[in-house]
PDB file of C-alpha atoms in Angstrom:
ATOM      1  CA  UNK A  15      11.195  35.168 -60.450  1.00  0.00           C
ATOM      2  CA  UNK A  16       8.042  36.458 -61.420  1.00  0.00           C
ATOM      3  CA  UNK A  17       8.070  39.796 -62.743  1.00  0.00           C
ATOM      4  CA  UNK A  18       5.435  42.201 -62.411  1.00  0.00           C
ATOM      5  CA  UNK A  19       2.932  42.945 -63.185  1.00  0.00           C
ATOM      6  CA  UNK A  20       1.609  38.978 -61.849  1.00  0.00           C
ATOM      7  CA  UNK A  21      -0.568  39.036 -58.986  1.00  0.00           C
ATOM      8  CA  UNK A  22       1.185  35.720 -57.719  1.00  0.00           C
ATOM      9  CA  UNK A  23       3.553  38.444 -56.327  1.00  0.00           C
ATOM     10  CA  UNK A  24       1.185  39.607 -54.096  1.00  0.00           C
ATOM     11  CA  UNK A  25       2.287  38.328 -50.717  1.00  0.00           C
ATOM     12  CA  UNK A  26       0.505  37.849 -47.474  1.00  0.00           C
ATOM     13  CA  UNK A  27       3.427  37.771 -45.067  1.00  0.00           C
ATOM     14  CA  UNK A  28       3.759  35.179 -42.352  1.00  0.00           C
ATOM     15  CA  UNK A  29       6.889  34.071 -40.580  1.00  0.00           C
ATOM     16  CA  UNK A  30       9.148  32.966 -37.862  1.00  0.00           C
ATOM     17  CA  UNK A  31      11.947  35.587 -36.218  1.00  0.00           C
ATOM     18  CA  UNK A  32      15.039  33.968 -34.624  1.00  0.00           C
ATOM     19  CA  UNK A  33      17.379  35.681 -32.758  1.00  0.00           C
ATOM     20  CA  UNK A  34      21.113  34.798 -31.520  1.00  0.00           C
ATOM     21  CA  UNK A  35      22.913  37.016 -29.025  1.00  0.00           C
ATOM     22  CA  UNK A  36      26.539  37.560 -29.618  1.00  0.00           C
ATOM     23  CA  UNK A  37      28.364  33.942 -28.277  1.00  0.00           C
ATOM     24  CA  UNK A  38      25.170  32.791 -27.497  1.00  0.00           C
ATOM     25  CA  UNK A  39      22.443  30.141 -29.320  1.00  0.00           C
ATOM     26  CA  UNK A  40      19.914  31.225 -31.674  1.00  0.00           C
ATOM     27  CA  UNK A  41      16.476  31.126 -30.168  1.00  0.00           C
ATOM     28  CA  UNK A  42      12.914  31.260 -31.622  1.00  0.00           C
ATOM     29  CA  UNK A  43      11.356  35.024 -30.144  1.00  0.00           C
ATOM     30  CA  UNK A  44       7.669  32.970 -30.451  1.00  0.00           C
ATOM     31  CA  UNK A  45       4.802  34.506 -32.032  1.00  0.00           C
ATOM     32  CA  UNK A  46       5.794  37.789 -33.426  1.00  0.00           C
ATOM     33  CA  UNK A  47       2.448  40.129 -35.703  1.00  0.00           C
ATOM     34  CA  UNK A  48       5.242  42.567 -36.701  1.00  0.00           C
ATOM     35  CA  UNK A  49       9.040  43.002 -38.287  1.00  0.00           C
ATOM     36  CA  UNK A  50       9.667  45.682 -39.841  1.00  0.00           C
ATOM     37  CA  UNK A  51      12.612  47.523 -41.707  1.00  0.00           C
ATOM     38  CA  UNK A  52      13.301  51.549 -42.050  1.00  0.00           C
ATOM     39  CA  UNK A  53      16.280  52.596 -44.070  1.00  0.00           C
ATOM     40  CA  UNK A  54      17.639  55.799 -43.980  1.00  0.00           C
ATOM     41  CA  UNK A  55      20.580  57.713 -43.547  1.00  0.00           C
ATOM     42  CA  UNK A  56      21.777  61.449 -44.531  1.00  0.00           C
ATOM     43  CA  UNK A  57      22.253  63.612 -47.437  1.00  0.00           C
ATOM     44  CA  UNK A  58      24.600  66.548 -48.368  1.00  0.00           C
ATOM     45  CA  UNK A  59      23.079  68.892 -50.907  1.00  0.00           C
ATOM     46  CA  UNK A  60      24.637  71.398 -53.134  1.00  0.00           C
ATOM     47  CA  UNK A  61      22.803  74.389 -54.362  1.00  0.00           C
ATOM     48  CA  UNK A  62      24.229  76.494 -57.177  1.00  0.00           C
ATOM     49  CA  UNK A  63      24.829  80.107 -56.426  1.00  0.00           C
ATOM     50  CA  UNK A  64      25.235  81.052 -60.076  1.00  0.00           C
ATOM     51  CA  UNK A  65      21.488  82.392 -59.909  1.00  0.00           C
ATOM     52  CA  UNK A  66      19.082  84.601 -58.182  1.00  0.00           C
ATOM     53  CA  UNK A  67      17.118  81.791 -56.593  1.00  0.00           C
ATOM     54  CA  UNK A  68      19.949  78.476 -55.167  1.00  0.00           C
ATOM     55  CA  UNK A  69      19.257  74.964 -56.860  1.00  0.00           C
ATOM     56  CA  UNK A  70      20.111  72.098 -56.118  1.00  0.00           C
ATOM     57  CA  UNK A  71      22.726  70.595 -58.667  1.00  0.00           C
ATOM     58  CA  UNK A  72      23.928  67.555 -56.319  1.00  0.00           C
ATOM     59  CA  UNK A  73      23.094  65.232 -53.189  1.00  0.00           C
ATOM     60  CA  UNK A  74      25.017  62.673 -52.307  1.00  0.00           C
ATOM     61  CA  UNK A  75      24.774  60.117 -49.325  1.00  0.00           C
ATOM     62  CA  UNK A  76      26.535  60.599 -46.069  1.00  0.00           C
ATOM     63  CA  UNK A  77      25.412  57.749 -44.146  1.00  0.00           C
ATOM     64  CA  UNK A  78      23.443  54.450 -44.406  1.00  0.00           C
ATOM     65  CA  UNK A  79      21.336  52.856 -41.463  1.00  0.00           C
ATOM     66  CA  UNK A  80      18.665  50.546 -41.126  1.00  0.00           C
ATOM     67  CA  UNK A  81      16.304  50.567 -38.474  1.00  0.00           C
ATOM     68  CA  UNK A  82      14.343  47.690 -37.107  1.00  0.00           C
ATOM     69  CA  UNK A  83      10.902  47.024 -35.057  1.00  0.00           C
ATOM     70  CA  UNK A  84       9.701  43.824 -33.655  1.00  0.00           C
ATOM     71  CA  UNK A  85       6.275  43.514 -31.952  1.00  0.00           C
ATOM     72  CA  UNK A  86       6.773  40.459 -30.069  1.00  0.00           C
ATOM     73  CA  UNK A  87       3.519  39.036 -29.017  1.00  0.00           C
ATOM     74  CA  UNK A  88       4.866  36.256 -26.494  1.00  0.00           C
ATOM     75  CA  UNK A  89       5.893  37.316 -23.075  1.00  0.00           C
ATOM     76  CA  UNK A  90       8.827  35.283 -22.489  1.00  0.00           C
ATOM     77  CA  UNK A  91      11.535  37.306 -20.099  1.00  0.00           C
ATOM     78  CA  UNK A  92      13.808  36.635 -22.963  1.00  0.00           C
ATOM     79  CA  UNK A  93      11.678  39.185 -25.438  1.00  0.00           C
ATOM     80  CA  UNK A  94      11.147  41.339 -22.308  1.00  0.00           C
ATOM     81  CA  UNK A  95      14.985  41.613 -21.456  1.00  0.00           C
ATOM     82  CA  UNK A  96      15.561  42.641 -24.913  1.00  0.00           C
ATOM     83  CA  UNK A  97      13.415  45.383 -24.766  1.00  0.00           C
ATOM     84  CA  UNK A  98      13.944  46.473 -21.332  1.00  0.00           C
ATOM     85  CA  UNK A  99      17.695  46.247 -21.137  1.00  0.00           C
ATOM     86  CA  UNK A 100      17.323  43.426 -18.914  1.00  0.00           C
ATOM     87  CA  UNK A 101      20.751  40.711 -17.968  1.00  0.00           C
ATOM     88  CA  UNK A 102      20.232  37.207 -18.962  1.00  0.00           C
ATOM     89  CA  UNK A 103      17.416  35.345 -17.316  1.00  0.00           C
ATOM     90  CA  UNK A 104      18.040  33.048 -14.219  1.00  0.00           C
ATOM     91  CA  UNK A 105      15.857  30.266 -13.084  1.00  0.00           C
ATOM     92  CA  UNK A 106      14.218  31.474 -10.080  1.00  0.00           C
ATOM     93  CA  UNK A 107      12.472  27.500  -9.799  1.00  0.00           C
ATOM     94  CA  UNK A 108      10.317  25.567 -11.925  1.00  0.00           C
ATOM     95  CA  UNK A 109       8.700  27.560 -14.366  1.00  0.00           C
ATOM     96  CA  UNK A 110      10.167  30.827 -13.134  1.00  0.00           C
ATOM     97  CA  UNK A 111      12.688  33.451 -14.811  1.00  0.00           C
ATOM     98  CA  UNK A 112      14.173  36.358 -13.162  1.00  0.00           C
ATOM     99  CA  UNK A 113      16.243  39.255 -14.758  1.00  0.00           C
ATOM    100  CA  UNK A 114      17.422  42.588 -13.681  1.00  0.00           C
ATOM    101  CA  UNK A 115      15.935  45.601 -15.502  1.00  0.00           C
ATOM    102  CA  UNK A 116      18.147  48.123 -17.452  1.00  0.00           C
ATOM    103  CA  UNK A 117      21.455  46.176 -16.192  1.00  0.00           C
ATOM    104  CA  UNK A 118      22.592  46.217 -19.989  1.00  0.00           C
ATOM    105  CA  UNK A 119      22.667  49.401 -22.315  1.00  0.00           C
ATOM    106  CA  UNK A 120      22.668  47.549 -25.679  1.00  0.00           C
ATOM    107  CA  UNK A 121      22.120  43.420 -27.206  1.00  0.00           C
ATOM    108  CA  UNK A 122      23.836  42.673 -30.200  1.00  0.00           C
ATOM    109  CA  UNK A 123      23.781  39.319 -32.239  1.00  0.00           C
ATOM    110  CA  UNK A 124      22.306  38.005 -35.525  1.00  0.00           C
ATOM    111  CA  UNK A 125      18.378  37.993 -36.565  1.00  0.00           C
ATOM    112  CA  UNK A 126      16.882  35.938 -39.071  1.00  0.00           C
ATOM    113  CA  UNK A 127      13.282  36.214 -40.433  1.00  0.00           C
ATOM    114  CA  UNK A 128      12.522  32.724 -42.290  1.00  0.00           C
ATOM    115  CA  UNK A 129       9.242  33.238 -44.176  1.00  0.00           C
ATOM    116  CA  UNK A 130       6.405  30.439 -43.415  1.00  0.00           C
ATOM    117  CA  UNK A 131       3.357  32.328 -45.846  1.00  0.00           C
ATOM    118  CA  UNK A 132       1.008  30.098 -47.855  1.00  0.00           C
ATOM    119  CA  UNK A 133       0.317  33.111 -49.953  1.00  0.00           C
ATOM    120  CA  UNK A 134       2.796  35.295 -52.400  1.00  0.00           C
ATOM    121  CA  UNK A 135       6.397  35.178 -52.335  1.00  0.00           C
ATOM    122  CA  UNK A 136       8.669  33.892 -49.337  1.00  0.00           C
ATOM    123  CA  UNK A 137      11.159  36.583 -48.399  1.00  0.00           C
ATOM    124  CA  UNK A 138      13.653  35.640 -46.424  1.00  0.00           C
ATOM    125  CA  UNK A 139      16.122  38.095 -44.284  1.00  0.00           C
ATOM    126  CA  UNK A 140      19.321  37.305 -43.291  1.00  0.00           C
ATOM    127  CA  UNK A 141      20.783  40.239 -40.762  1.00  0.00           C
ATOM    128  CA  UNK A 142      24.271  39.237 -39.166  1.00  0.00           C
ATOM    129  CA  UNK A 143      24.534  42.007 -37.106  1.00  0.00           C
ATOM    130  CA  UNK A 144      22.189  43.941 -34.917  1.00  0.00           C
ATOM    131  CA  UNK A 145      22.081  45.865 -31.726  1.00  0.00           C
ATOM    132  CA  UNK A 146      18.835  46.572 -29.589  1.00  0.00           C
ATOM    133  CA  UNK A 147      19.130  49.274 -27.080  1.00  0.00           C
ATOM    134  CA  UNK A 148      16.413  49.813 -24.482  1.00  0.00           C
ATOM    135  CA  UNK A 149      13.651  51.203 -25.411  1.00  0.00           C
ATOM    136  CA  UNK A 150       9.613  50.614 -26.785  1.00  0.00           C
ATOM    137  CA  UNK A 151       6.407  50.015 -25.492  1.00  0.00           C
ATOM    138  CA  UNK A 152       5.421  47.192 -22.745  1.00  0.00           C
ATOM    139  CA  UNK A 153       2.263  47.409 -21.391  1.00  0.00           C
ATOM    140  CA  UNK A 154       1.244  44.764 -18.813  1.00  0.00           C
ATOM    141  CA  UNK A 155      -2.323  45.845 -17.933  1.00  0.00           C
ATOM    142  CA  UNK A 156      -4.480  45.379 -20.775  1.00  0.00           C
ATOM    143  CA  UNK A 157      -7.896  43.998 -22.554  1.00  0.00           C
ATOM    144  CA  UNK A 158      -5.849  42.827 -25.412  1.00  0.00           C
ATOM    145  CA  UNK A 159      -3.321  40.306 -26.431  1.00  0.00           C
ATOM    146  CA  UNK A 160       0.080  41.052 -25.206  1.00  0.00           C
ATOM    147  CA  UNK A 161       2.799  43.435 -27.255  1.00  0.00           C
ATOM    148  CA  UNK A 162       6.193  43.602 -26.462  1.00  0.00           C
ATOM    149  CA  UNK A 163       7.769  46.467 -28.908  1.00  0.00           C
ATOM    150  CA  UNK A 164      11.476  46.089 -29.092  1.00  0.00           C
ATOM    151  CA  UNK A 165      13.506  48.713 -30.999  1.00  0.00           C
ATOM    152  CA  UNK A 166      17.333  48.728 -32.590  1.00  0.00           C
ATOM    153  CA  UNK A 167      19.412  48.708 -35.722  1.00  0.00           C
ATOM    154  CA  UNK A 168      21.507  46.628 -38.208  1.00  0.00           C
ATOM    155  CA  UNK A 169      24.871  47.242 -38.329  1.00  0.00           C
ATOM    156  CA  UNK A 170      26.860  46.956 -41.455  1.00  0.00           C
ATOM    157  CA  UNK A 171      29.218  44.105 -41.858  1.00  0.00           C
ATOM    158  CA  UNK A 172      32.468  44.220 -43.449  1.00  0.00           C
ATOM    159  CA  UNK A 173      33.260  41.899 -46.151  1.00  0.00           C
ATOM    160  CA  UNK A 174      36.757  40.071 -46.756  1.00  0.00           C
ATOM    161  CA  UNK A 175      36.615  41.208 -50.558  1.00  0.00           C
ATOM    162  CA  UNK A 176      36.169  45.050 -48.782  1.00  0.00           C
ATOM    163  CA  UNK A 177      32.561  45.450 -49.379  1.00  0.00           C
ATOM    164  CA  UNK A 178      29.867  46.267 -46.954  1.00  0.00           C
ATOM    165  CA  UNK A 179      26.272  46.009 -46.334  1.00  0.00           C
ATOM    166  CA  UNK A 180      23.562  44.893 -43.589  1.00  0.00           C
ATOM    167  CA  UNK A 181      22.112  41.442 -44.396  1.00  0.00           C
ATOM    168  CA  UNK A 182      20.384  39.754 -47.056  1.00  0.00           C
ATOM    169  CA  UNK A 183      17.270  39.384 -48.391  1.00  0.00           C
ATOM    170  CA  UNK A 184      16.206  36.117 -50.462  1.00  0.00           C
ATOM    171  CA  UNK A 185      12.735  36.324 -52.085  1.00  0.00           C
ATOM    172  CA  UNK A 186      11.766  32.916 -53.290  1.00  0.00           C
ATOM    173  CA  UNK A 187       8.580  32.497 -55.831  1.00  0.00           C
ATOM    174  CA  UNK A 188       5.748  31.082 -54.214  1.00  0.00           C
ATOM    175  CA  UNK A 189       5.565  27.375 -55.437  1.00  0.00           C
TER     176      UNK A 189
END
């Protein structure tokens, strides 16, 4: 691993996202210009009262969560039922999908970004569990390429040796 500062660590990002519903088969989601990861969670701070004006002495952490965003750029009715809540698409005929809207309140599965950049580091992400709910942007009248924002969260997976954590990540130097 490189370590900085190297400018062979700087990394222009490219990539293929696959996802897998729960007891289904992983699929490609197609051309995707956006993945993105937000952690957060809560605090609980302590502020002394031994003074005229309360400091804080202590935070600690409450709860983890990672939140995830996908601009999927094909319009496949598999990306759009994930973002619209939709049942699993039916053939309708040759060429033709059909699926109900807002029939399901949450998909869950596995997602895995495998990095495919000529430039900068491969990073890798391995998330075994996620859930999308419905939710984002989808607009079908437009000037511009297609965007298909679909929303949702990893959820933490528990280990046999009793740890716990949401995926991993795998940076690999570029070659």
């Amino acid at each position: 691993m490189s370590e900085s500062p190297d400018i062979n660590n700087l990394t222009v990002g490219k990539g293929i996202l696959y996802f897998t519903p729960t007891g289904g088969v992983e699929r490609d989601m197609g051309e995707c210009s956006a993945f993105e990861t937000t952690p957060g969670g809560d605090t609980l701070d302590y502020f002394s009262n031994r003074v005229g004006i309360k400091k804080k002495v202590r935070s600690v952490v409450t709860s983890a969560s990672l939140e995830l965003r996908i601009v999927a750029n094909e319009a496949t009715a598999e990306n759009l039922a994930m973002q619209l809540g939709g049942d699993t698409p039916v053939s309708g005929g040759s060429g033709i999908l059909t699926f109900n809207i807002m029939r399901n309140t949450e998909v869950t599965g596995s997602l895995r970004y495998q990095a495919q950049n000529d430039i900068g580091n491969k990073i890798d992400v391995s998330l075994p569990s996620v859930s999308f709910k419905p939710g984002g942007t989808f607009n079908p009248i437009s000037e511009e390429w297609m965007e298909i924002e679909i929303s949702g969260e990893a959820l933490s997976t528990e280990h046999t040796d009793g740890t716990s954590d949401f995926g991993t990540i795998t940076v690999t130097d570029q070659a």
